[in-house]
XYZ file of C-alpha atoms in Angstrom:
684
model
C -15.979 -4.382 -44.219
C -18.186 -1.359 -43.677
C -16.221 0.738 -45.806
C -16.025 -1.422 -48.744
C -19.871 -1.002 -48.768
C -19.634 2.298 -48.328
C -17.757 2.624 -51.851
C -20.281 1.335 -53.045
C -23.487 2.895 -52.572
C -24.871 6.031 -54.818
C -24.672 9.775 -53.791
C -27.755 9.885 -52.886
C -27.789 6.745 -50.361
C -24.646 8.102 -49.157
C -26.192 11.195 -47.677
C -28.943 9.396 -45.895
C -25.980 7.429 -44.704
C -24.027 10.284 -42.917
C -27.017 11.752 -42.117
C -27.966 8.460 -39.895
C -24.514 8.879 -38.203
C -23.983 12.464 -37.704
C -21.298 12.753 -40.149
C -20.908 15.798 -41.800
C -21.195 14.883 -45.751
C -17.730 16.523 -46.678
C -15.794 14.145 -43.838
C -17.530 11.417 -45.110
C -16.573 11.354 -48.891
C -13.422 11.973 -47.654
C -13.703 8.894 -45.548
C -15.065 6.839 -48.583
C -12.351 7.977 -51.242
C -9.144 7.968 -49.386
C -9.990 3.770 -49.134
C -11.092 3.449 -52.856
C -8.779 1.379 -54.970
C -9.161 3.963 -57.546
C -7.699 6.391 -55.417
C -4.859 4.121 -54.130
C -4.106 3.705 -58.110
C -4.279 7.359 -58.539
C -1.975 9.140 -56.677
C -1.283 9.559 -52.320
C -1.626 13.457 -53.118
C -5.274 12.752 -53.565
C -5.292 10.288 -50.396
C -3.266 12.242 -48.628
C -5.122 15.890 -48.670
C -8.433 13.367 -47.893
C -7.205 12.280 -44.610
C -5.742 15.696 -44.331
C -9.521 17.000 -44.205
C -10.080 14.136 -42.023
C -7.641 15.401 -39.535
C -8.929 19.010 -39.990
C -12.749 17.331 -39.100
C -11.874 15.693 -36.375
C -10.229 18.050 -34.116
C -12.045 18.915 -30.545
C -14.671 16.910 -32.001
C -15.420 13.456 -30.349
C -18.749 12.997 -32.017
C -16.982 13.326 -35.331
C -14.290 10.853 -34.102
C -16.283 8.047 -33.039
C -18.412 8.293 -36.012
C -14.861 7.921 -38.047
C -14.261 4.551 -36.015
C -17.571 3.047 -36.925
C -17.190 4.027 -40.355
C -14.385 1.836 -40.322
C -11.622 4.531 -40.497
C -8.655 3.437 -38.206
C -7.822 -0.212 -39.733
C -7.737 1.854 -43.290
C -5.343 4.262 -41.384
C -3.405 2.079 -40.358
C -2.545 0.044 -43.198
C -1.224 3.314 -44.714
C 0.855 3.811 -42.053
C 2.319 1.045 -42.444
C 2.903 0.912 -46.343
C 6.493 0.922 -47.657
C 4.713 2.520 -51.009
C 3.027 5.400 -48.836
C 5.022 8.707 -48.679
C 6.075 10.092 -45.104
C 3.897 12.919 -45.341
C 0.860 10.463 -45.789
C 2.027 8.322 -43.023
C 2.622 10.907 -40.945
C -0.915 12.503 -41.113
C -2.235 9.302 -40.808
C -0.247 9.197 -37.107
C -1.640 12.678 -36.294
C -5.384 11.709 -37.201
C -5.369 8.221 -34.772
C -3.198 10.221 -32.529
C -6.367 12.736 -32.237
C -8.627 10.004 -32.452
C -7.318 8.558 -29.281
C -7.483 11.978 -27.725
C -11.555 11.583 -27.889
C -12.841 9.181 -25.404
C -11.883 5.925 -23.628
C -13.617 3.899 -25.856
C -12.191 4.989 -28.645
C -8.851 4.541 -27.462
C -10.081 0.290 -27.171
C -11.240 0.828 -30.544
C -7.284 1.726 -31.402
C -6.386 -1.158 -29.452
C -8.686 -3.375 -30.699
C -6.925 -2.815 -34.161
C -3.257 -3.163 -32.979
C -2.424 0.186 -33.115
C 0.554 -0.462 -30.990
C 3.333 -2.695 -32.797
C 1.959 -0.543 -35.872
C 3.043 2.903 -34.202
C 6.061 0.733 -32.516
C 7.167 -0.062 -35.913
C 6.952 3.212 -37.131
C 9.593 4.587 -34.770
C 12.476 2.623 -36.972
C 11.556 4.947 -39.685
C 14.473 7.730 -40.419
C 11.942 10.467 -40.907
C 11.862 12.242 -37.628
C 8.792 14.099 -38.106
C 7.231 10.639 -38.608
C 8.960 9.143 -35.704
C 6.820 12.520 -33.402
C 3.742 11.706 -34.837
C 4.148 8.138 -33.765
C 5.109 8.754 -30.376
C 2.898 11.672 -29.827
C -0.024 9.525 -30.534
C 1.912 6.401 -28.503
C 1.694 8.804 -25.553
C -1.997 9.245 -25.859
C -2.598 6.053 -25.928
C -0.019 5.065 -23.220
C -1.350 8.027 -20.868
C -5.674 6.178 -20.928
C -6.512 4.491 -17.998
C -8.004 1.486 -20.348
C -4.007 0.987 -21.577
C -2.109 -1.903 -20.364
C 1.356 -0.543 -19.326
C 2.720 -4.376 -20.044
C 2.013 -4.023 -23.840
C 5.253 -1.623 -23.545
C 7.304 -4.235 -22.573
C 6.311 -7.284 -24.982
C 8.756 -6.885 -26.899
C 12.530 -5.853 -25.391
C 14.042 -4.287 -27.836
C 11.037 -1.287 -27.601
C 12.629 -0.187 -24.587
C 16.690 -0.099 -25.320
C 15.311 2.277 -29.488
C 12.874 4.217 -26.901
C 15.839 5.540 -24.925
C 18.169 5.431 -28.047
C 15.668 7.998 -29.481
C 15.810 10.260 -26.515
C 18.332 12.133 -28.394
C 16.847 13.278 -31.636
C 14.642 16.293 -30.556
C 12.783 17.907 -27.690
C 9.280 16.350 -28.973
C 11.012 12.381 -28.670
C 12.210 13.556 -25.081
C 8.730 14.999 -24.423
C 7.000 12.493 -25.410
C 9.083 9.288 -24.607
C 9.557 10.621 -20.984
C 5.721 10.586 -19.735
C 5.279 7.181 -21.501
C 7.676 6.000 -19.490
C 6.029 8.150 -16.492
C 2.851 6.866 -16.992
C 4.116 2.996 -18.199
C 6.196 2.674 -14.635
C 3.855 0.960 -12.445
C 5.414 -1.363 -9.696
C 8.626 -2.901 -9.297
C 9.347 -4.800 -12.237
C 8.470 -2.200 -14.254
C 11.488 0.173 -12.699
C 13.776 -2.417 -12.899
C 13.124 -2.879 -17.146
C 13.814 0.583 -17.576
C 16.713 1.342 -14.713
C 18.705 -1.802 -16.639
C 18.132 -0.031 -19.896
C 19.819 2.933 -18.520
C 16.769 5.051 -17.490
C 18.540 6.874 -14.808
C 21.574 7.438 -17.160
C 19.284 9.049 -20.581
C 16.450 10.968 -18.695
C 19.628 12.508 -16.081
C 20.302 15.209 -18.468
C 17.017 16.170 -19.303
C 16.525 18.026 -16.405
C 18.240 20.793 -17.616
C 16.487 21.402 -20.812
C 15.999 24.468 -21.784
C 12.193 23.356 -22.602
C 10.114 23.078 -19.550
C 7.631 20.793 -20.619
C 11.323 18.525 -21.050
C 11.967 19.051 -17.711
C 8.764 18.354 -16.155
C 8.477 14.688 -17.963
C 11.840 13.759 -17.223
C 10.960 14.584 -13.321
C 7.838 13.110 -13.897
C 10.056 9.755 -14.979
C 12.700 10.198 -11.839
C 9.723 10.391 -9.069
C 7.733 6.729 -10.160
C 11.419 5.331 -11.000
C 12.522 6.102 -7.102
C 9.292 4.947 -5.851
C 9.546 2.764 -2.981
C 12.951 1.481 -4.860
C 16.500 1.909 -3.171
C 18.416 0.611 -6.058
C 16.973 3.162 -8.402
C 16.642 5.763 -5.108
C 20.568 4.914 -4.267
C 21.895 4.836 -7.519
C 19.908 9.210 -7.773
C 22.071 10.677 -5.326
C 25.028 10.377 -6.698
C 24.401 11.047 -10.656
C 26.219 14.311 -11.179
C 24.098 16.218 -14.604
C 26.233 19.418 -15.285
C 28.840 19.073 -12.022
C 25.706 19.260 -9.825
C 24.211 16.076 -7.451
C 20.268 15.521 -8.629
C 19.425 15.695 -5.308
C 20.742 19.384 -5.665
C 18.944 20.157 -8.785
C 15.876 18.712 -6.991
C 15.990 21.245 -4.239
C 16.996 24.294 -7.015
C 12.938 22.983 -8.433
C 11.429 23.362 -5.014
C 11.974 26.847 -4.818
C 9.047 29.509 -4.117
C 9.151 30.905 -7.800
C 8.850 27.744 -9.490
C 5.449 26.384 -10.661
C 3.135 24.432 -7.966
C 3.650 20.761 -10.488
C 7.382 21.363 -11.077
C 8.094 21.877 -6.635
C 5.407 18.656 -6.165
C 6.972 16.609 -8.522
C 10.627 17.438 -7.397
C 9.126 16.998 -3.577
C 8.163 13.399 -4.280
C 11.229 12.472 -6.019
C 13.243 13.308 -2.610
C 10.223 11.923 -0.452
C 10.915 8.492 -2.393
C 15.085 9.008 -1.985
C 14.135 9.927 1.831
C 12.196 6.870 2.147
C 14.602 4.420 0.522
C 17.056 5.717 2.865
C 19.423 7.374 0.047
C 18.988 10.833 1.881
C 19.025 11.386 5.763
C 16.094 12.123 7.718
C 17.668 14.944 9.062
C 19.400 16.194 6.036
C 18.632 19.615 5.629
C 17.418 19.251 2.235
C 14.246 17.172 3.978
C 13.493 19.180 7.065
C 14.157 22.514 5.105
C 13.413 22.199 2.338
C 10.849 19.384 1.433
C 8.798 19.167 4.767
C 8.000 23.109 4.022
C 7.224 22.693 0.600
C 4.795 19.720 1.110
C 3.608 21.683 3.725
C 2.944 24.766 1.809
C 1.334 22.011 -0.906
C -1.964 22.003 1.616
C -2.407 25.438 2.512
C -5.957 26.343 1.214
C -5.322 28.603 -1.583
C -4.215 25.628 -3.006
C -6.108 23.669 -5.839
C -7.318 20.875 -5.240
C -5.309 18.183 -6.536
C -1.656 19.950 -5.009
C -3.320 20.007 -1.628
C -4.370 16.060 -1.872
C -1.176 15.305 -3.524
C 0.589 17.229 -0.810
C -1.335 16.144 2.004
C -0.825 12.112 0.841
C 3.353 13.068 -0.070
C 4.005 14.285 2.919
C 2.001 11.535 5.001
C 4.889 8.854 2.944
C 7.461 11.144 3.799
C 6.948 11.508 7.896
C 5.199 7.828 8.522
C 7.874 6.252 9.581
C 10.001 9.015 11.213
C 9.048 10.555 14.928
C 11.073 13.703 14.717
C 9.323 14.720 11.036
C 6.031 13.803 12.593
C 6.859 16.825 15.265
C 8.335 18.985 13.601
C 5.585 18.606 10.471
C 2.930 19.174 13.569
C 4.339 22.541 14.379
C 5.085 23.789 10.526
C 1.948 26.412 9.262
C -0.509 25.021 11.760
C -0.699 22.056 9.509
C -3.451 20.141 12.416
C -5.068 22.928 12.409
C -4.700 23.044 7.994
C -6.405 20.008 7.715
C -9.268 20.607 9.049
C -10.135 22.701 6.672
C -10.141 20.058 4.337
C -13.262 18.670 5.269
C -14.934 21.837 5.044
C -14.098 22.571 0.978
C -15.189 23.604 -0.706
C -16.534 26.017 2.352
C -18.944 28.293 -0.463
C -20.266 28.679 -3.522
C -18.523 32.296 -4.070
C -15.219 31.064 -3.398
C -14.805 29.720 -6.585
C -16.018 31.312 -9.366
C -15.112 29.343 -12.018
C -18.441 27.234 -12.578
C -16.898 23.704 -14.113
C -13.756 24.380 -11.432
C -16.556 24.047 -9.002
C -18.238 21.262 -10.323
C -14.965 19.462 -10.289
C -13.872 19.591 -6.784
C -17.432 18.670 -5.593
C -17.062 15.544 -7.315
C -13.421 15.605 -5.941
C -13.955 16.439 -2.575
C -14.236 13.397 -1.177
C -10.095 12.587 -2.181
C -9.596 15.501 0.066
C -11.159 13.735 2.968
C -8.965 11.143 2.661
C -5.727 13.115 2.257
C -6.130 14.139 5.495
C -7.282 11.444 6.898
C -4.045 9.558 5.927
C -1.949 12.530 6.633
C -3.039 12.869 10.744
C -2.684 9.075 10.414
C 1.245 9.462 9.755
C 1.286 12.881 12.572
C -0.373 10.527 15.435
C 1.937 7.316 14.893
C 4.302 7.804 17.396
C 3.931 10.610 19.545
C 0.779 11.489 22.214
C 1.137 14.785 21.874
C 0.571 14.853 18.957
C -2.639 12.397 18.588
C -4.038 14.723 21.762
C -3.875 17.822 19.480
C -5.494 15.741 16.557
C -8.430 14.385 18.819
C -9.086 18.148 20.069
C -9.081 19.720 16.153
C -12.553 20.677 15.436
C -15.205 17.258 15.332
C -12.521 14.882 14.670
C -13.572 11.800 16.172
C -17.412 12.752 14.352
C -15.063 13.408 11.450
C -13.602 9.775 11.940
C -17.076 8.209 12.626
C -18.771 9.306 9.303
C -15.653 8.475 7.305
C -15.702 4.741 8.492
C -19.101 4.358 6.783
C -18.316 7.195 3.361
C -19.244 5.420 0.168
C -15.948 5.789 -1.291
C -13.643 2.733 -0.058
C -10.873 4.886 -0.156
C -12.344 7.199 2.096
C -13.517 4.409 4.873
C -9.881 3.051 4.985
C -7.360 6.321 5.360
C -9.957 7.148 7.881
C -9.239 3.267 9.657
C -6.069 4.427 9.723
C -6.272 7.701 10.858
C -8.447 5.504 13.527
C -5.705 2.929 14.083
C -3.056 5.633 14.561
C -5.249 7.620 17.498
C -5.835 4.285 19.177
C -2.025 3.811 19.923
C -2.540 6.461 22.205
C -4.069 4.677 26.114
C -5.397 8.327 27.239
C -7.910 8.658 23.939
C -8.681 4.541 24.270
C -9.999 5.853 27.865
C -11.843 9.411 26.891
C -12.630 10.352 23.397
C -12.846 6.222 21.957
C -15.416 5.986 24.193
C -17.307 8.819 23.963
C -17.617 8.637 20.610
C -18.163 4.751 21.055
C -15.987 4.379 17.687
C -16.273 0.509 18.103
C -19.662 0.834 16.681
C -18.515 1.363 12.996
C -15.578 -0.414 13.463
C -17.213 -3.394 14.150
C -20.131 -2.469 11.422
C -16.790 -1.392 8.489
C -15.211 -5.396 9.649
C -18.609 -7.372 8.928
C -17.999 -6.952 5.250
C -15.082 -5.080 3.638
C -12.460 -5.634 1.467
C -8.902 -7.118 2.831
C -7.049 -4.455 2.517
C -9.712 -2.149 4.879
C -10.276 -5.447 7.244
C -6.356 -5.515 7.826
C -6.491 -1.745 8.883
C -9.963 -2.031 11.296
C -8.782 -5.619 12.830
C -5.437 -4.278 13.899
C -7.019 -1.002 15.414
C -9.629 -3.120 17.008
C -6.214 -5.313 19.118
C -5.782 -2.108 20.498
C -9.404 -1.852 21.675
C -9.948 -5.155 23.006
C -6.307 -4.057 25.724
C -7.863 -4.872 29.266
C -7.270 -1.058 29.682
C -9.834 -0.201 27.211
C -13.769 0.517 28.193
C -13.940 -0.829 24.357
C -13.547 -4.349 25.574
C -16.414 -5.073 26.903
C -18.762 -3.853 24.682
C -17.134 -5.330 21.613
C -17.342 -8.462 23.317
C -21.199 -8.124 23.635
C -21.662 -7.534 20.124
C -20.087 -10.644 19.049
C -16.726 -10.219 18.386
C -15.290 -13.960 19.328
C -16.521 -15.541 16.632
C -15.504 -12.373 14.291
C -12.403 -13.258 15.493
C -12.089 -16.776 15.521
C -13.647 -16.751 11.570
C -10.334 -14.472 10.668
C -7.897 -16.719 11.962
C -8.781 -18.854 9.059
C -8.609 -16.169 6.938
C -5.743 -16.986 3.848
C -4.292 -13.549 4.305
C -1.618 -13.814 7.077
C -2.140 -9.996 8.293
C -5.939 -10.950 9.259
C -4.629 -14.622 10.795
C -2.300 -12.866 12.660
C -4.525 -9.847 13.153
C -7.619 -11.798 14.708
C -5.535 -14.213 17.069
C -4.200 -11.017 17.924
C -7.148 -9.648 18.988
C -8.142 -12.712 20.714
C -4.913 -12.736 22.872
C -6.024 -8.921 23.485
C -8.961 -10.707 24.734
C -7.985 -13.578 26.905
C -5.471 -11.154 29.070
C -7.199 -10.936 32.813
C -10.257 -12.230 30.782
C -13.606 -14.326 32.937
C -13.402 -17.930 32.419
C -16.443 -17.856 30.604
C -14.883 -15.942 27.938
C -11.686 -18.026 27.665
C -14.280 -20.868 27.002
C -16.066 -19.298 24.703
C -12.901 -18.427 23.001
C -11.448 -21.759 23.101
C -15.347 -23.398 21.849
C -15.058 -20.823 18.881
C -11.439 -21.640 17.392
C -12.266 -25.264 17.812
C -9.263 -27.638 19.017
C -8.307 -28.559 15.120
C -8.173 -24.583 14.177
C -6.131 -24.022 17.252
C -3.173 -26.856 15.914
C -3.544 -25.843 11.889
C -2.500 -21.891 14.004
C 0.325 -23.784 15.924
C 1.705 -25.240 12.336
C 1.314 -21.913 10.840
C 4.325 -21.249 8.549
C 4.424 -17.781 9.848
C 5.929 -17.049 13.014
C 4.229 -13.904 13.686
C 0.869 -15.954 13.931
C 2.387 -19.136 16.107
C 4.061 -16.614 18.307
C 0.351 -14.533 18.863
C -1.354 -17.936 18.879
C 1.352 -19.189 21.860
C 0.054 -15.862 23.404
C -3.393 -16.279 23.271
C -2.785 -20.157 25.136
C -0.363 -18.147 27.989
C -3.493 -15.560 28.738
C -6.112 -18.612 28.871
C -3.566 -20.420 30.978
C -3.960 -17.887 33.965
C -5.051 -17.905 37.338
C -4.958 -21.519 38.999
C -8.844 -22.028 38.671
C -8.884 -21.436 34.752
C -5.484 -23.669 34.287
C -7.297 -26.453 36.035
C -10.466 -25.982 34.134
C -8.814 -25.682 30.843
C -6.324 -28.246 31.254
C -9.698 -30.900 32.542
C -10.613 -30.452 29.127
C -8.105 -29.658 26.606
C -4.709 -30.717 28.197
C -4.098 -33.767 26.563
C -3.974 -31.482 22.728
C -2.359 -28.770 24.024
C 0.708 -30.894 25.871
C 0.670 -32.580 22.240
C 1.139 -29.411 20.952
C 3.649 -28.058 23.274
C 5.722 -31.522 22.773
C 5.354 -30.544 19.022
C 6.410 -27.262 19.462
C 10.048 -27.736 21.949
C 10.771 -30.948 19.636
C 10.637 -28.614 16.062
C 12.875 -26.275 15.009
C 11.775 -22.741 15.639
C 13.470 -19.450 17.217
C 14.602 -18.624 20.431
C 11.570 -16.261 21.372
C 8.710 -19.542 20.527
C 10.561 -21.822 22.176
C 10.548 -19.192 25.221
C 6.929 -18.657 24.418
C 6.376 -22.497 24.882
C 7.922 -22.720 28.652
C 5.863 -19.908 29.546
C 3.259 -21.830 28.923
C 4.387 -25.036 30.416
C 5.539 -22.877 33.877
C 1.492 -21.397 33.764
C 0.489 -25.571 33.659
C 2.862 -26.247 36.191
C 0.880 -23.310 38.657
C -2.139 -24.793 38.425
C -3.120 -27.353 41.268
C -4.260 -30.583 38.961
C -3.026 -29.279 35.831
C 0.685 -29.596 36.868
C -0.028 -33.855 37.408
C -0.202 -33.467 33.818
C 3.646 -32.549 33.488
C 4.825 -34.945 36.400
C 3.264 -37.681 34.520
C 4.649 -36.920 30.993
C 8.308 -38.012 31.248
C 9.102 -37.007 27.914
C 8.031 -33.216 28.946
C 10.181 -33.325 32.022
C 12.882 -34.471 30.067
C 12.671 -31.422 27.750
C 12.047 -29.516 30.886
C 15.400 -30.586 31.735
C 17.552 -30.164 28.528
C 16.619 -26.661 28.628
C 17.682 -25.875 32.106
C 20.820 -26.002 30.200
C 20.613 -24.899 26.989
C 22.738 -22.269 26.179
C 20.296 -19.735 25.821
C 19.503 -18.203 29.123
C 15.892 -17.137 28.390
C 15.327 -20.412 27.679
C 17.033 -21.828 31.010
C 15.523 -19.068 32.879
C 11.840 -20.146 31.484
C 12.948 -23.902 31.964
C 13.672 -22.936 35.674
C 10.507 -21.279 36.764
C 8.524 -24.144 35.376
C 10.552 -26.174 38.195
C 9.802 -23.310 40.574
C 6.252 -24.325 40.184
C 6.448 -28.098 40.567
C 8.011 -27.863 43.623
C 6.586 -24.889 45.630
C 6.297 -26.377 48.830
C 3.215 -25.279 50.175
C 1.525 -27.075 47.470
C -0.202 -30.337 48.246
C 2.254 -33.368 46.406
C 4.834 -30.736 46.337
C 7.199 -33.556 48.150
C 6.719 -36.343 46.142
C 7.202 -33.888 43.164
C 10.418 -32.953 44.760
C 11.868 -36.340 45.013
C 11.207 -37.487 41.375
C 12.877 -34.302 40.223
C 15.757 -34.752 42.437
C 16.362 -38.113 41.111
C 16.023 -37.073 37.158
C 19.044 -34.562 38.370
C 17.105 -31.177 38.745
C 18.727 -30.237 41.785
C 22.472 -30.478 40.640
C 21.157 -28.068 37.301
C 19.618 -25.698 39.889
C 23.175 -25.473 42.047
C 24.862 -24.494 38.720
C 22.450 -22.701 37.512
C 22.629 -20.519 41.061
C 26.053 -19.688 40.072
C 25.268 -18.132 36.354
C 26.423 -14.598 35.940
C 22.590 -14.024 35.083
C 21.293 -12.281 37.744
C 17.740 -13.160 37.303
C 18.579 -16.666 35.845
C 20.660 -16.882 39.464
C 17.915 -15.472 41.609
C 15.174 -18.431 40.065
C 17.186 -21.136 40.273
C 18.125 -19.820 43.974
C 14.825 -19.396 45.128
C 14.005 -22.962 43.686
C 16.521 -24.882 45.846
C 15.243 -22.941 48.600
C 11.760 -24.931 47.746
C 13.926 -28.305 48.788
C 16.028 -26.755 51.946
C 12.423 -25.621 53.226
């Protein structure tokens, strides 16, 4: 190894080497002496002194840290740390130096990970010496909070979590470091479950009343990640008592204005997660009067950039699915207008006197725009008046359009989510959306984007293709059919649903040419593929598309003349399959549309299998299916159409009239009226 080689370099050569590495002569010599065989044989005090010198030399000096790693110090420090013959003091100093190295660059952390530092440090936690344990935990904390460290490394050995839980009681430092490790390594439901099953809630709850602010804060952060999107943890937290107080009450106390902003925000995140999980009601005073106002305060322009971002994103999550919370938030502290400042940040150089802070904020200003779009999307999710206020906010539509083409993928995603939320407004589709031609950047976004953006963008397109939207025609002219047909072939379920949904909206009351283009773009093979999709949403939207295609008699007859055999085959398969009531009702409605055609109805009349199925569903126990089947019969026997007498006779011979008489006595008024209307065709 390099270090072994360096121990044999003469003194003069030594100076040249350290100059090349830009490493001071003293630290270089300390590195060499620490690892010489002579030193190991003499006294560990000499080694300890050299390790201590090394520690002092690298503190706050990333260049020295990198050079020390190049010299191969890490494996030797780990060797000393793991040697039982090493004194506890030496092992502790080694852990401190390794922790200092970890505080350098991400490359430093990668080098430490490559040397398998985590197993060595975890082994060190078995020591009886508290100072050594704390040093190992401090180093582990530093490594695990680095973005280059895989969180799963904490969970490779099942006994590690249990041992960490046991160490929580040793000191306030073990409490702080372990909670910080947990909060950074809990990334998703699997990690949450492991920590929960090892008693994280019970072991950490009492730390919320610790005399140490750092311990309280790290415990709070632990709960914020444990409870996020986790009903099991949230339902448990709501009933936990600490010193006679329930956890939600403790969280509310931490929301008070006299508490540090970090604590207020994290407490609000805990209560938000518990609310979204159903552990706390949305109309509970701790949400309406405490959590929501706290988060709105965090959006104020006098807060730091990070606080404004976290406040807006947490508030967006809190109100996302609750109409009343959306209304309350929209009128709290002029929030809608306040968010407009997120797009003007920083408004002037003089507003921030700290040059480093200004540079940081300029680099992260896009995070403010992302957060604002997210919150606007949640605010406008349901209420028409709120949507109107958002759109009337200064340059709002221009900001959304610009957001759709930003370089940051997160901003583009947030902008399209905001657009999707606002696109639920019929009035805005007819006015603002048309005035700003939002369909153009939306179509551009759909050409080449990650699936996450494609899902939201295609959902928005579905709304822009509704029959009352002025954007529908230019979208059609821009080649949307080909794009949407390609989405129906995606492996992503949401994209398949949105693709077929948009085509369904496009086909509603459309011209025959558009309908033909849709069928041509999909192809019969793809249509059958969609009708046999395992997801019921895909199947329902495909049936909805067929129903819209088969509307108005000339269109019905034209489509059935070219695709009749395949469509009838598909209808048969669905009616025979194990599908829910809604699917079969939609299929019978398609048959009713076919029966309304002039020539197309003969495809039903000449298909005895289909006629028997219609008869079967007329006697079904479900009134919706009975009604849809009766509508088929009514359209087939309508008196004013050519050949009606022959069709009536054939259906009478099948026993249809007897069934109609029974249905005319039904307690369901709609079914009763439909059956009587059909019977009148026989009497006319």
